[in-house]
mmCIF file of C-alpha atoms and ligand atoms in Angstrom:
data_model
loop_
_atom_site.group_PDB
_atom_site.id
_atom_site.type_symbol
_atom_site.label_atom_id
_atom_site.label_comp_id
_atom_site.label_asym_id
_atom_site.label_seq_id
_atom_site.Cartn_x
_atom_site.Cartn_y
_atom_site.Cartn_z
ATOM 1 C CA MET A 1 -17.520 18.599 -58.056
ATOM 2 C CA ASP A 2 -19.286 21.960 -57.723
ATOM 3 C CA MET A 3 -21.367 23.732 -60.386
ATOM 4 C CA GLU A 4 -18.390 25.738 -61.738
ATOM 5 C CA GLN A 5 -16.141 22.677 -62.006
ATOM 6 C CA ASP A 6 -18.949 20.697 -63.581
ATOM 7 C CA ARG A 7 -19.565 23.371 -66.219
ATOM 8 C CA LYS A 8 -15.846 23.594 -66.954
ATOM 9 C CA TRP A 9 -15.659 19.825 -67.451
ATOM 10 C CA VAL A 10 -18.710 19.724 -69.719
ATOM 11 C CA SER A 11 -17.351 22.739 -71.668
ATOM 12 C CA GLU A 12 -14.251 20.742 -72.555
ATOM 13 C CA LYS A 13 -16.508 18.347 -74.485
ATOM 14 C CA ILE A 14 -19.250 20.572 -75.904
ATOM 15 C CA ASN A 15 -19.554 24.252 -76.624
ATOM 16 C CA ILE A 16 -22.359 25.035 -74.162
ATOM 17 C CA GLY A 17 -25.023 27.207 -75.744
ATOM 18 C CA LYS A 18 -23.962 26.207 -79.262
ATOM 19 C CA GLU A 19 -23.945 22.410 -79.032
ATOM 20 C CA VAL A 20 -25.836 19.597 -77.360
ATOM 21 C CA TRP A 21 -24.826 15.951 -76.730
ATOM 22 C CA TYR A 22 -27.206 13.449 -78.394
ATOM 23 C CA MET A 23 -27.485 9.757 -77.485
ATOM 24 C CA THR A 24 -29.567 6.952 -78.949
ATOM 25 C CA GLN A 25 -31.033 4.220 -76.740
ATOM 26 C CA ASP A 26 -28.200 1.841 -77.658
ATOM 27 C CA GLU A 27 -25.688 4.502 -76.717
ATOM 28 C CA VAL A 28 -27.456 5.129 -73.387
ATOM 29 C CA ILE A 29 -27.206 1.400 -72.653
ATOM 30 C CA SER A 30 -23.588 1.155 -73.779
ATOM 31 C CA THR A 31 -22.448 3.610 -71.084
ATOM 32 C CA GLY A 32 -22.504 0.451 -68.966
ATOM 33 C CA LEU A 33 -24.630 1.223 -65.920
ATOM 34 C CA THR A 34 -25.299 -2.023 -64.059
ATOM 35 C CA GLU A 35 -28.427 -2.932 -62.102
ATOM 36 C CA GLU A 36 -26.461 -2.196 -58.897
ATOM 37 C CA ASP A 37 -25.469 1.229 -60.296
ATOM 38 C CA ILE A 38 -29.102 2.019 -61.092
ATOM 39 C CA LEU A 39 -30.189 0.876 -57.631
ATOM 40 C CA GLY A 40 -27.577 3.125 -55.998
ATOM 41 C CA LEU A 41 -28.517 6.168 -58.089
ATOM 42 C CA THR A 42 -32.243 5.594 -57.616
ATOM 43 C CA LYS A 43 -31.772 5.242 -53.868
ATOM 44 C CA ASP A 44 -29.828 8.527 -53.800
ATOM 45 C CA ALA A 45 -32.686 10.210 -55.682
ATOM 46 C CA LEU A 46 -35.336 8.759 -53.347
ATOM 47 C CA VAL A 47 -33.388 9.793 -50.245
ATOM 48 C CA ALA A 48 -32.949 13.330 -51.663
ATOM 49 C CA HIS A 49 -36.708 13.341 -52.280
ATOM 50 C CA GLY A 50 -37.418 12.097 -48.748
ATOM 51 C CA ASN A 51 -35.186 14.825 -47.294
ATOM 52 C CA LYS A 52 -36.924 17.441 -49.508
ATOM 53 C CA HIS A 53 -33.640 18.292 -51.220
ATOM 54 C CA TYR A 54 -35.160 18.601 -54.678
ATOM 55 C CA GLU A 55 -37.493 20.565 -56.873
ATOM 56 C CA MET A 56 -40.076 18.553 -58.798
ATOM 57 C CA PRO A 57 -43.539 19.815 -59.664
ATOM 58 C CA ALA A 58 -46.097 17.074 -60.169
ATOM 59 C CA LYS A 59 -46.028 15.902 -63.771
ATOM 60 C CA ILE A 60 -48.373 17.673 -66.136
ATOM 61 C CA GLY A 61 -49.830 15.839 -69.103
ATOM 62 C CA VAL A 62 -51.790 15.916 -72.313
ATOM 63 C CA HIS A 63 -54.177 13.217 -73.481
ATOM 64 C CA PRO A 64 -54.873 13.208 -77.241
ATOM 65 C CA HIS A 65 -56.778 9.888 -76.938
ATOM 66 C CA PRO A 66 -58.684 8.613 -73.885
ATOM 67 C CA GLU A 67 -56.353 5.648 -73.243
ATOM 68 C CA VAL A 68 -53.023 7.474 -73.575
ATOM 69 C CA PHE A 69 -50.970 10.118 -71.831
ATOM 70 C CA PHE A 70 -47.926 12.290 -72.386
ATOM 71 C CA HIS A 71 -46.124 13.566 -69.294
ATOM 72 C CA ALA A 72 -43.707 16.457 -68.914
ATOM 73 C CA MET A 73 -41.497 15.622 -65.945
ATOM 74 C CA PRO A 74 -38.961 18.260 -64.866
ATOM 75 C CA ALA A 75 -36.700 17.919 -61.809
ATOM 76 C CA TYR A 76 -33.678 19.386 -60.078
ATOM 77 C CA VAL A 77 -31.596 17.378 -57.605
ATOM 78 C CA PRO A 78 -28.839 19.704 -56.287
ATOM 79 C CA SER A 79 -26.702 16.986 -54.660
ATOM 80 C CA LYS A 80 -26.249 15.355 -58.078
ATOM 81 C CA LEU A 81 -26.067 18.559 -60.176
ATOM 82 C CA ALA A 82 -28.945 16.941 -62.057
ATOM 83 C CA LEU A 83 -31.344 19.283 -63.826
ATOM 84 C CA GLY A 84 -33.611 18.361 -66.704
ATOM 85 C CA MET A 85 -36.906 17.056 -67.951
ATOM 86 C CA LYS A 86 -38.361 13.814 -69.253
ATOM 87 C CA TRP A 87 -40.998 13.981 -71.998
ATOM 88 C CA ILE A 88 -42.613 10.565 -72.098
ATOM 89 C CA GLU A 89 -45.684 8.951 -73.627
ATOM 90 C CA CYS A 90 -47.637 5.844 -72.745
ATOM 91 C CA TYR A 91 -49.677 4.294 -75.599
ATOM 92 C CA PRO A 92 -50.918 0.894 -74.328
ATOM 93 C CA ASN A 93 -51.916 -0.277 -77.822
ATOM 94 C CA ASN A 94 -48.529 0.398 -79.412
ATOM 95 C CA PRO A 95 -47.252 -3.202 -79.099
ATOM 96 C CA SER A 96 -50.289 -4.773 -80.840
ATOM 97 C CA LYS A 97 -51.037 -1.929 -83.260
ATOM 98 C CA PHE A 98 -47.594 -0.771 -84.389
ATOM 99 C CA LYS A 99 -45.172 -3.322 -82.905
ATOM 100 C CA LEU A 100 -43.729 -0.410 -80.949
ATOM 101 C CA PRO A 101 -43.144 -0.171 -77.186
ATOM 102 C CA GLN A 102 -45.923 1.118 -74.947
ATOM 103 C CA THR A 103 -43.524 3.737 -73.571
ATOM 104 C CA THR A 104 -41.166 5.971 -75.569
ATOM 105 C CA GLY A 105 -39.682 9.416 -74.975
ATOM 106 C CA LEU A 106 -36.762 11.748 -74.594
ATOM 107 C CA MET A 107 -34.707 13.134 -71.746
ATOM 108 C CA LEU A 108 -33.279 16.633 -71.752
ATOM 109 C CA LEU A 109 -30.495 17.831 -69.401
ATOM 110 C CA ASN A 110 -29.500 21.457 -68.811
ATOM 111 C CA ASP A 111 -26.435 23.350 -67.636
ATOM 112 C CA LEU A 112 -27.066 24.658 -64.118
ATOM 113 C CA LEU A 113 -25.228 27.962 -64.561
ATOM 114 C CA SER A 114 -26.434 29.138 -67.989
ATOM 115 C CA GLY A 115 -29.588 27.013 -68.283
ATOM 116 C CA CYS A 116 -28.612 25.921 -71.800
ATOM 117 C CA PRO A 117 -29.540 22.402 -72.903
ATOM 118 C CA ILE A 118 -26.501 20.120 -72.776
ATOM 119 C CA ALA A 119 -27.906 16.660 -73.534
ATOM 120 C CA ILE A 120 -30.756 14.907 -75.320
ATOM 121 C CA MET A 121 -31.098 11.156 -74.951
ATOM 122 C CA ASP A 122 -33.604 8.332 -75.199
ATOM 123 C CA CYS A 123 -35.486 7.906 -71.915
ATOM 124 C CA ALA A 124 -37.233 4.568 -72.431
ATOM 125 C CA TRP A 125 -34.299 2.519 -71.105
ATOM 126 C CA ILE A 126 -33.831 4.857 -68.138
ATOM 127 C CA THR A 127 -37.551 4.494 -67.334
ATOM 128 C CA ALA A 128 -37.382 0.712 -67.725
ATOM 129 C CA MET A 129 -34.515 0.609 -65.201
ATOM 130 C CA ARG A 130 -35.378 3.207 -62.570
ATOM 131 C CA THR A 131 -38.993 2.027 -62.174
ATOM 132 C CA PRO A 132 -38.172 -1.507 -60.959
ATOM 133 C CA ALA A 133 -35.341 -0.009 -58.913
ATOM 134 C CA VAL A 134 -37.901 2.076 -56.984
ATOM 135 C CA THR A 135 -40.195 -0.936 -56.497
ATOM 136 C CA VAL A 136 -37.478 -3.249 -55.223
ATOM 137 C CA LEU A 137 -35.854 -0.642 -52.971
ATOM 138 C CA ALA A 138 -39.266 -0.041 -51.401
ATOM 139 C CA ALA A 139 -39.862 -3.808 -51.195
ATOM 140 C CA ALA A 140 -36.594 -4.277 -49.324
ATOM 141 C CA ALA A 141 -37.422 -1.472 -46.896
ATOM 142 C CA LEU A 142 -40.933 -2.801 -46.245
ATOM 143 C CA HIS A 143 -40.524 -6.575 -46.500
ATOM 144 C CA PRO A 144 -36.835 -7.592 -46.437
ATOM 145 C CA ASP A 145 -37.384 -11.240 -45.464
ATOM 146 C CA ALA A 146 -39.845 -12.097 -48.248
ATOM 147 C CA GLU A 147 -39.372 -15.490 -49.847
ATOM 148 C CA THR A 148 -42.093 -15.053 -52.498
ATOM 149 C CA PHE A 149 -42.659 -12.263 -55.021
ATOM 150 C CA GLY A 150 -45.472 -11.937 -57.568
ATOM 151 C CA MET A 151 -45.364 -9.859 -60.760
ATOM 152 C CA PHE A 152 -48.459 -8.990 -62.782
ATOM 153 C CA GLY A 153 -47.640 -7.857 -66.325
ATOM 154 C CA CYS A 154 -44.635 -9.390 -68.059
ATOM 155 C CA GLY A 155 -43.793 -6.664 -70.555
ATOM 156 C CA VAL A 156 -40.806 -4.306 -70.411
ATOM 157 C CA GLN A 157 -41.409 -3.427 -66.758
ATOM 158 C CA GLY A 158 -42.349 -6.948 -65.659
ATOM 159 C CA ILE A 159 -39.126 -8.414 -67.050
ATOM 160 C CA GLU A 160 -36.968 -5.776 -65.376
ATOM 161 C CA HIS A 161 -38.828 -6.088 -62.066
ATOM 162 C CA VAL A 162 -38.048 -9.801 -61.912
ATOM 163 C CA LYS A 163 -34.385 -9.100 -62.759
ATOM 164 C CA TYR A 164 -34.080 -6.342 -60.145
ATOM 165 C CA VAL A 165 -36.008 -7.887 -57.270
ATOM 166 C CA VAL A 166 -33.393 -10.527 -56.500
ATOM 167 C CA HIS A 167 -30.856 -7.758 -55.828
ATOM 168 C CA THR A 168 -32.763 -6.435 -52.825
ATOM 169 C CA LEU A 169 -34.967 -9.313 -51.591
ATOM 170 C CA LYS A 170 -32.093 -11.644 -50.903
ATOM 171 C CA LYS A 171 -34.179 -14.476 -49.419
ATOM 172 C CA LEU A 172 -36.487 -14.902 -52.414
ATOM 173 C CA LYS A 173 -37.119 -18.518 -53.329
ATOM 174 C CA LYS A 174 -40.092 -18.265 -55.698
ATOM 175 C CA ILE A 175 -41.253 -15.598 -58.141
ATOM 176 C CA TYR A 176 -44.756 -15.987 -59.541
ATOM 177 C CA ILE A 177 -45.576 -14.144 -62.751
ATOM 178 C CA TYR A 178 -48.848 -13.580 -64.574
ATOM 179 C CA ASP A 179 -49.766 -11.906 -67.852
ATOM 180 C CA VAL A 180 -52.913 -12.095 -69.979
ATOM 181 C CA LYS A 181 -50.620 -13.087 -72.845
ATOM 182 C CA GLU A 182 -48.970 -16.439 -72.220
ATOM 183 C CA GLU A 183 -46.166 -15.729 -74.686
ATOM 184 C CA TYR A 184 -45.071 -12.751 -72.566
ATOM 185 C CA MET A 185 -44.699 -15.045 -69.546
ATOM 186 C CA ASP A 186 -42.667 -17.514 -71.632
ATOM 187 C CA LYS A 187 -40.465 -14.706 -72.899
ATOM 188 C CA LEU A 188 -39.841 -13.431 -69.376
ATOM 189 C CA ILE A 189 -38.887 -16.902 -68.137
ATOM 190 C CA ALA A 190 -36.601 -17.530 -71.116
ATOM 191 C CA SER A 191 -34.765 -14.237 -70.679
ATOM 192 C CA VAL A 192 -34.574 -13.965 -66.869
ATOM 193 C CA GLN A 193 -34.510 -17.498 -65.395
ATOM 194 C CA PRO A 194 -30.940 -18.228 -66.590
ATOM 195 C CA LYS A 195 -29.756 -15.105 -64.715
ATOM 196 C CA ILE A 196 -31.347 -15.715 -61.289
ATOM 197 C CA ALA A 197 -31.491 -18.496 -58.705
ATOM 198 C CA ALA A 198 -35.071 -17.936 -57.470
ATOM 199 C CA LYS A 199 -37.531 -20.180 -59.321
ATOM 200 C CA ILE A 200 -39.858 -18.315 -61.701
ATOM 201 C CA ILE A 201 -43.319 -19.894 -61.782
ATOM 202 C CA LYS A 202 -45.955 -19.195 -64.405
ATOM 203 C CA GLY A 203 -49.112 -18.277 -62.474
ATOM 204 C CA LYS A 204 -52.495 -19.691 -63.494
ATOM 205 C CA ASN A 205 -54.583 -16.646 -62.605
ATOM 206 C CA TYR A 206 -54.765 -13.489 -60.479
ATOM 207 C CA GLU A 207 -56.074 -15.314 -57.418
ATOM 208 C CA GLU A 208 -53.398 -17.984 -57.325
ATOM 209 C CA VAL A 209 -50.536 -15.482 -57.637
ATOM 210 C CA THR A 210 -52.030 -13.074 -55.103
ATOM 211 C CA LYS A 211 -52.508 -15.793 -52.513
ATOM 212 C CA ALA A 212 -49.051 -17.316 -53.095
ATOM 213 C CA CYS A 213 -46.901 -14.207 -52.602
ATOM 214 C CA GLU A 214 -45.786 -12.023 -49.711
ATOM 215 C CA VAL A 215 -44.715 -9.148 -51.952
ATOM 216 C CA LEU A 216 -46.529 -8.273 -55.191
ATOM 217 C CA SER A 217 -46.175 -5.708 -57.945
ATOM 218 C CA SER A 218 -48.068 -4.842 -61.126
ATOM 219 C CA ALA A 219 -47.073 -3.067 -64.344
ATOM 220 C CA THR A 220 -49.893 -3.514 -66.834
ATOM 221 C CA PHE A 221 -51.653 -0.357 -68.057
ATOM 222 C CA ILE A 222 -52.882 2.901 -66.543
ATOM 223 C CA VAL A 223 -56.396 4.204 -67.098
ATOM 224 C CA LYS A 224 -58.817 6.148 -64.950
ATOM 225 C CA LYS A 225 -61.176 3.226 -64.396
ATOM 226 C CA PRO A 226 -60.144 0.706 -61.721
ATOM 227 C CA TYR A 227 -60.432 -2.766 -63.304
ATOM 228 C CA SER A 228 -60.072 -4.607 -59.956
ATOM 229 C CA PHE A 229 -58.376 -7.662 -61.467
ATOM 230 C CA VAL A 230 -57.327 -8.611 -57.933
ATOM 231 C CA ASN A 231 -60.141 -8.898 -55.400
ATOM 232 C CA TYR A 232 -59.818 -7.559 -51.895
ATOM 233 C CA ALA A 233 -60.901 -11.007 -50.621
ATOM 234 C CA TRP A 234 -57.713 -12.633 -51.987
ATOM 235 C CA VAL A 235 -55.359 -10.285 -50.165
ATOM 236 C CA SER A 236 -54.189 -10.990 -46.630
ATOM 237 C CA LYS A 237 -52.653 -9.174 -43.722
ATOM 238 C CA GLY A 238 -48.867 -9.016 -43.839
ATOM 239 C CA GLN A 239 -48.585 -8.603 -47.619
ATOM 240 C CA THR A 240 -46.776 -5.759 -49.363
ATOM 241 C CA ILE A 241 -48.260 -4.571 -52.662
ATOM 242 C CA LEU A 242 -46.326 -2.216 -54.927
ATOM 243 C CA PRO A 243 -48.357 -1.100 -57.979
ATOM 244 C CA CYS A 244 -46.591 0.749 -60.813
ATOM 245 C CA ASP A 245 -49.926 1.253 -62.554
ATOM 246 C CA LEU A 246 -51.690 3.472 -60.049
ATOM 247 C CA ASN A 247 -55.295 2.506 -59.348
ATOM 248 C CA THR A 248 -56.021 0.447 -62.478
ATOM 249 C CA PHE A 249 -55.070 -3.103 -61.565
ATOM 250 C CA TRP A 250 -56.076 -3.670 -57.935
ATOM 251 C CA ASP A 251 -59.483 -3.534 -56.252
ATOM 252 C CA PRO A 252 -59.527 0.021 -54.797
ATOM 253 C CA ALA A 253 -60.668 -1.477 -51.469
ATOM 254 C CA ILE A 254 -57.175 -2.940 -51.038
ATOM 255 C CA ALA A 255 -55.455 0.455 -50.834
ATOM 256 C CA LYS A 256 -58.361 1.946 -48.875
ATOM 257 C CA LYS A 257 -58.310 -0.792 -46.240
ATOM 258 C CA ALA A 258 -54.526 -1.218 -46.100
ATOM 259 C CA ASP A 259 -52.852 -0.443 -42.782
ATOM 260 C CA LYS A 260 -50.520 1.900 -44.655
ATOM 261 C CA TYR A 261 -50.890 3.453 -48.094
ATOM 262 C CA ILE A 262 -47.492 4.867 -49.041
ATOM 263 C CA VAL A 263 -46.814 6.778 -52.276
ATOM 264 C CA ASP A 264 -43.678 7.980 -54.021
ATOM 265 C CA SER A 265 -45.110 11.496 -54.405
ATOM 266 C CA ILE A 266 -48.128 12.905 -52.587
ATOM 267 C CA ASP A 267 -48.259 15.814 -55.067
ATOM 268 C CA GLU A 268 -48.434 13.475 -58.035
ATOM 269 C CA HIS A 269 -51.055 11.203 -56.518
ATOM 270 C CA GLU A 270 -53.182 14.238 -55.650
ATOM 271 C CA LEU A 271 -52.787 15.544 -59.200
ATOM 272 C CA PHE A 272 -53.838 12.173 -60.667
ATOM 273 C CA ALA A 273 -56.790 12.099 -58.286
ATOM 274 C CA LYS A 274 -57.871 15.574 -59.471
ATOM 275 C CA ALA A 275 -57.620 14.347 -63.061
ATOM 276 C CA GLY A 276 -60.051 11.511 -62.254
ATOM 277 C CA TYR A 277 -57.698 8.539 -61.836
ATOM 278 C CA PHE A 278 -59.139 7.647 -58.391
ATOM 279 C CA PRO A 279 -62.891 7.822 -59.075
ATOM 280 C CA ASP A 280 -63.533 6.205 -55.690
ATOM 281 C CA GLY A 281 -61.263 8.730 -53.894
ATOM 282 C CA LEU A 282 -57.560 8.803 -53.074
ATOM 283 C CA PRO A 283 -56.807 6.557 -50.074
ATOM 284 C CA LYS A 284 -55.381 8.188 -46.939
ATOM 285 C CA ILE A 285 -51.625 8.540 -47.483
ATOM 286 C CA ALA A 286 -49.252 7.510 -44.656
ATOM 287 C CA CYS A 287 -46.018 8.964 -46.069
ATOM 288 C CA GLU A 288 -43.717 8.971 -49.100
ATOM 289 C CA THR A 289 -41.421 6.157 -50.226
ATOM 290 C CA GLY A 290 -38.369 8.434 -50.075
ATOM 291 C CA GLU A 291 -39.110 9.319 -46.447
ATOM 292 C CA ILE A 292 -38.900 5.641 -45.545
ATOM 293 C CA LEU A 293 -35.646 5.169 -47.475
ATOM 294 C CA ALA A 294 -34.216 8.288 -45.819
ATOM 295 C CA GLY A 295 -35.094 6.805 -42.410
ATOM 296 C CA LEU A 296 -37.477 9.672 -41.603
ATOM 297 C CA LYS A 297 -40.701 7.673 -41.446
ATOM 298 C CA LYS A 298 -41.499 4.160 -40.309
ATOM 299 C CA GLY A 299 -42.287 1.528 -42.916
ATOM 300 C CA ARG A 300 -43.556 -1.806 -41.677
ATOM 301 C CA GLU A 301 -44.184 -1.773 -37.930
ATOM 302 C CA SER A 302 -45.648 -5.253 -37.540
ATOM 303 C CA ALA A 303 -45.667 -8.508 -39.494
ATOM 304 C CA SER A 304 -49.450 -8.321 -39.802
ATOM 305 C CA GLU A 305 -49.681 -4.964 -41.569
ATOM 306 C CA LEU A 306 -51.079 -4.885 -45.092
ATOM 307 C CA ILE A 307 -49.038 -2.263 -46.921
ATOM 308 C CA VAL A 308 -49.691 -0.760 -50.347
ATOM 309 C CA CYS A 309 -46.863 1.354 -51.776
ATOM 310 C CA SER A 310 -47.836 3.063 -55.034
ATOM 311 C CA ASN A 311 -44.925 4.397 -57.068
ATOM 312 C CA ILE A 312 -46.140 6.245 -60.135
ATOM 313 C CA GLY A 313 -42.697 7.468 -61.152
ATOM 314 C CA MET A 314 -40.696 10.542 -60.248
ATOM 315 C CA SER A 315 -38.444 12.627 -62.429
ATOM 316 C CA VAL A 316 -35.924 13.063 -59.587
ATOM 317 C CA CYS A 317 -34.963 9.445 -60.341
ATOM 318 C CA ASP A 318 -34.816 10.087 -64.103
ATOM 319 C CA VAL A 319 -32.574 13.149 -63.933
ATOM 320 C CA VAL A 320 -30.172 11.523 -61.456
ATOM 321 C CA VAL A 321 -29.761 8.406 -63.619
ATOM 322 C CA ALA A 322 -29.596 10.463 -66.840
ATOM 323 C CA ARG A 323 -26.944 12.771 -65.414
ATOM 324 C CA GLU A 324 -24.717 9.785 -64.563
ATOM 325 C CA ILE A 325 -25.249 8.392 -68.075
ATOM 326 C CA PHE A 326 -24.293 11.760 -69.547
ATOM 327 C CA ASN A 327 -21.144 11.954 -67.377
ATOM 328 C CA ARG A 328 -20.046 8.487 -68.469
ATOM 329 C CA ALA A 329 -20.911 9.182 -72.114
ATOM 330 C CA LEU A 330 -18.815 12.343 -72.167
ATOM 331 C CA ALA A 331 -15.916 10.591 -70.452
ATOM 332 C CA LYS A 332 -16.044 7.658 -72.892
ATOM 333 C CA GLY A 333 -17.030 9.617 -76.011
ATOM 334 C CA ILE A 334 -20.329 7.739 -76.451
ATOM 335 C CA GLY A 335 -22.858 9.744 -78.512
ATOM 336 C CA ARG A 336 -22.355 12.826 -80.660
ATOM 337 C CA LYS A 337 -22.480 16.591 -80.661
ATOM 338 C CA LEU A 338 -25.312 18.296 -82.497
ATOM 339 C CA PRO A 339 -25.512 22.003 -83.245
ATOM 340 C CA LEU A 340 -28.177 23.921 -81.345
HETATM 341 N N1 NAD B 1 -44.713 3.811 -62.141
HETATM 342 C C1 NAD B 1 -43.800 4.115 -63.018
HETATM 343 O O1 NAD B 1 -42.832 4.788 -62.710
HETATM 344 C C2 NAD B 1 -43.937 3.572 -64.407
HETATM 345 C C3 NAD B 1 -42.881 3.722 -65.308
HETATM 346 C C4 NAD B 1 -43.011 3.146 -66.566
HETATM 347 C C5 NAD B 1 -44.157 2.462 -66.896
HETATM 348 N N2 NAD B 1 -45.162 2.379 -65.989
HETATM 349 C C6 NAD B 1 -46.417 1.704 -66.303
HETATM 350 O O2 NAD B 1 -46.168 0.303 -66.271
HETATM 351 C C7 NAD B 1 -47.090 -0.322 -67.154
HETATM 352 C C8 NAD B 1 -46.362 -1.315 -68.033
HETATM 353 O O3 NAD B 1 -45.404 -0.668 -68.834
HETATM 354 P P1 NAD B 1 -44.512 -1.534 -69.833
HETATM 355 O O4 NAD B 1 -43.575 -0.587 -70.484
HETATM 356 O O5 NAD B 1 -43.975 -2.715 -69.122
HETATM 357 O O6 NAD B 1 -45.618 -1.997 -70.865
HETATM 358 P P2 NAD B 1 -45.663 -3.327 -71.767
HETATM 359 O O7 NAD B 1 -46.694 -3.065 -72.805
HETATM 360 O O8 NAD B 1 -44.294 -3.701 -72.203
HETATM 361 O O9 NAD B 1 -46.180 -4.445 -70.742
HETATM 362 C C9 NAD B 1 -47.476 -4.466 -70.199
HETATM 363 C C10 NAD B 1 -47.840 -5.927 -69.971
HETATM 364 O O10 NAD B 1 -49.026 -6.003 -69.189
HETATM 365 C C11 NAD B 1 -49.799 -7.074 -69.696
HETATM 366 N N3 NAD B 1 -51.174 -6.911 -69.271
HETATM 367 C C12 NAD B 1 -52.098 -6.042 -69.747
HETATM 368 N N4 NAD B 1 -53.242 -6.184 -69.086
HETATM 369 C C13 NAD B 1 -53.043 -7.139 -68.157
HETATM 370 C C14 NAD B 1 -53.851 -7.732 -67.165
HETATM 371 N N5 NAD B 1 -55.120 -7.369 -66.988
HETATM 372 N N6 NAD B 1 -53.322 -8.706 -66.400
HETATM 373 C C15 NAD B 1 -52.043 -9.105 -66.566
HETATM 374 N N7 NAD B 1 -51.232 -8.601 -67.503
HETATM 375 C C16 NAD B 1 -51.719 -7.620 -68.281
HETATM 376 C C17 NAD B 1 -49.584 -6.996 -71.203
HETATM 377 O O11 NAD B 1 -49.944 -8.202 -71.850
HETATM 378 C C18 NAD B 1 -48.102 -6.680 -71.274
HETATM 379 O O12 NAD B 1 -47.304 -7.837 -71.310
HETATM 380 C C19 NAD B 1 -47.781 0.804 -67.910
HETATM 381 O O13 NAD B 1 -49.007 1.046 -67.303
HETATM 382 C C20 NAD B 1 -46.894 1.988 -67.706
HETATM 383 O O14 NAD B 1 -47.574 3.203 -67.749
HETATM 384 C C21 NAD B 1 -45.069 2.900 -64.754
#
């Protein structure tokens, strides 16, 4: 479908410029995208990013309290006719303080020809899905034969990472998990173990999980200070480490001394570094995750390489997934029109 055809199709459902399509989180979910669908869409977005077929300025943010951030994340992916912006917050104390999720926000999509807004939808579910999709696609490209995976942080992201990882690391036998809150580990096991064959094991501490796993990820919290929960001494050659929480969780020496430090977006990592998130300096970047998925750059070149692949989240993935949700919602009549 080209831009004209797309606009014509959308115009049959909403009066562009006068109306917008609104969807709650439940409605976003009920459009029925599966984990395989999300993996396919996310891969398309990463490959478009790797091939530089996109526009996406590094996310800008505001920080009303020291421990929180809001990000404005616009993107345009021409191959998917996907144009829009995510406006997302991260308040790490929300679960304990308000019994609300750490991450909430909205997604806005626009018509390519007139620029008018055409859709507003919840973005928390999209974020919860596309983030593990990026991690596990990168894991499969960098470490396809892994039999062990470790997940630090068993909240929204941790649960989805364990669900998604078995789709791409097909040889996984054991998944170690660790969270400072035991009940979060129990909840993850109760909700995910019945769905997957790999055995989920409750880790005792950071060291045990780090030493037991070939591929590791973390989704805990993001602050400027590196907490170094995992020591460099516990890491070994040949491992693949995929943080979703930037520089907070791991000893900065790990990324600095890694054979390859790969990032989803160089622009974004440089922007975070300028804002003070890498007080010890941004490690030397080998290439971008999308370049590896597009086959443009080499990932793992030997079994002994220590690889860190930091994916902080890119709006190219959000707009591509959101656009597919919008298409399905319009086709199925899920959601409602609101006047502009
Ligand atoms: N990279 C991305 O694209 C992306 C996208 C969304 C969220 N995130 C980040 O992922 C992180 C988690 O998000 P979420 O929505 O899953 O949050 P959440 O609050 O649902 O889960 C966080 C979990 O981490 C645990 N935790 C906190 N400190 C820990 C520690 N020191 N060791 C082990 N576990 C610890 C908490 O107990 C909690 O279970 C946040 O930092 C968020 O900003 C990244």
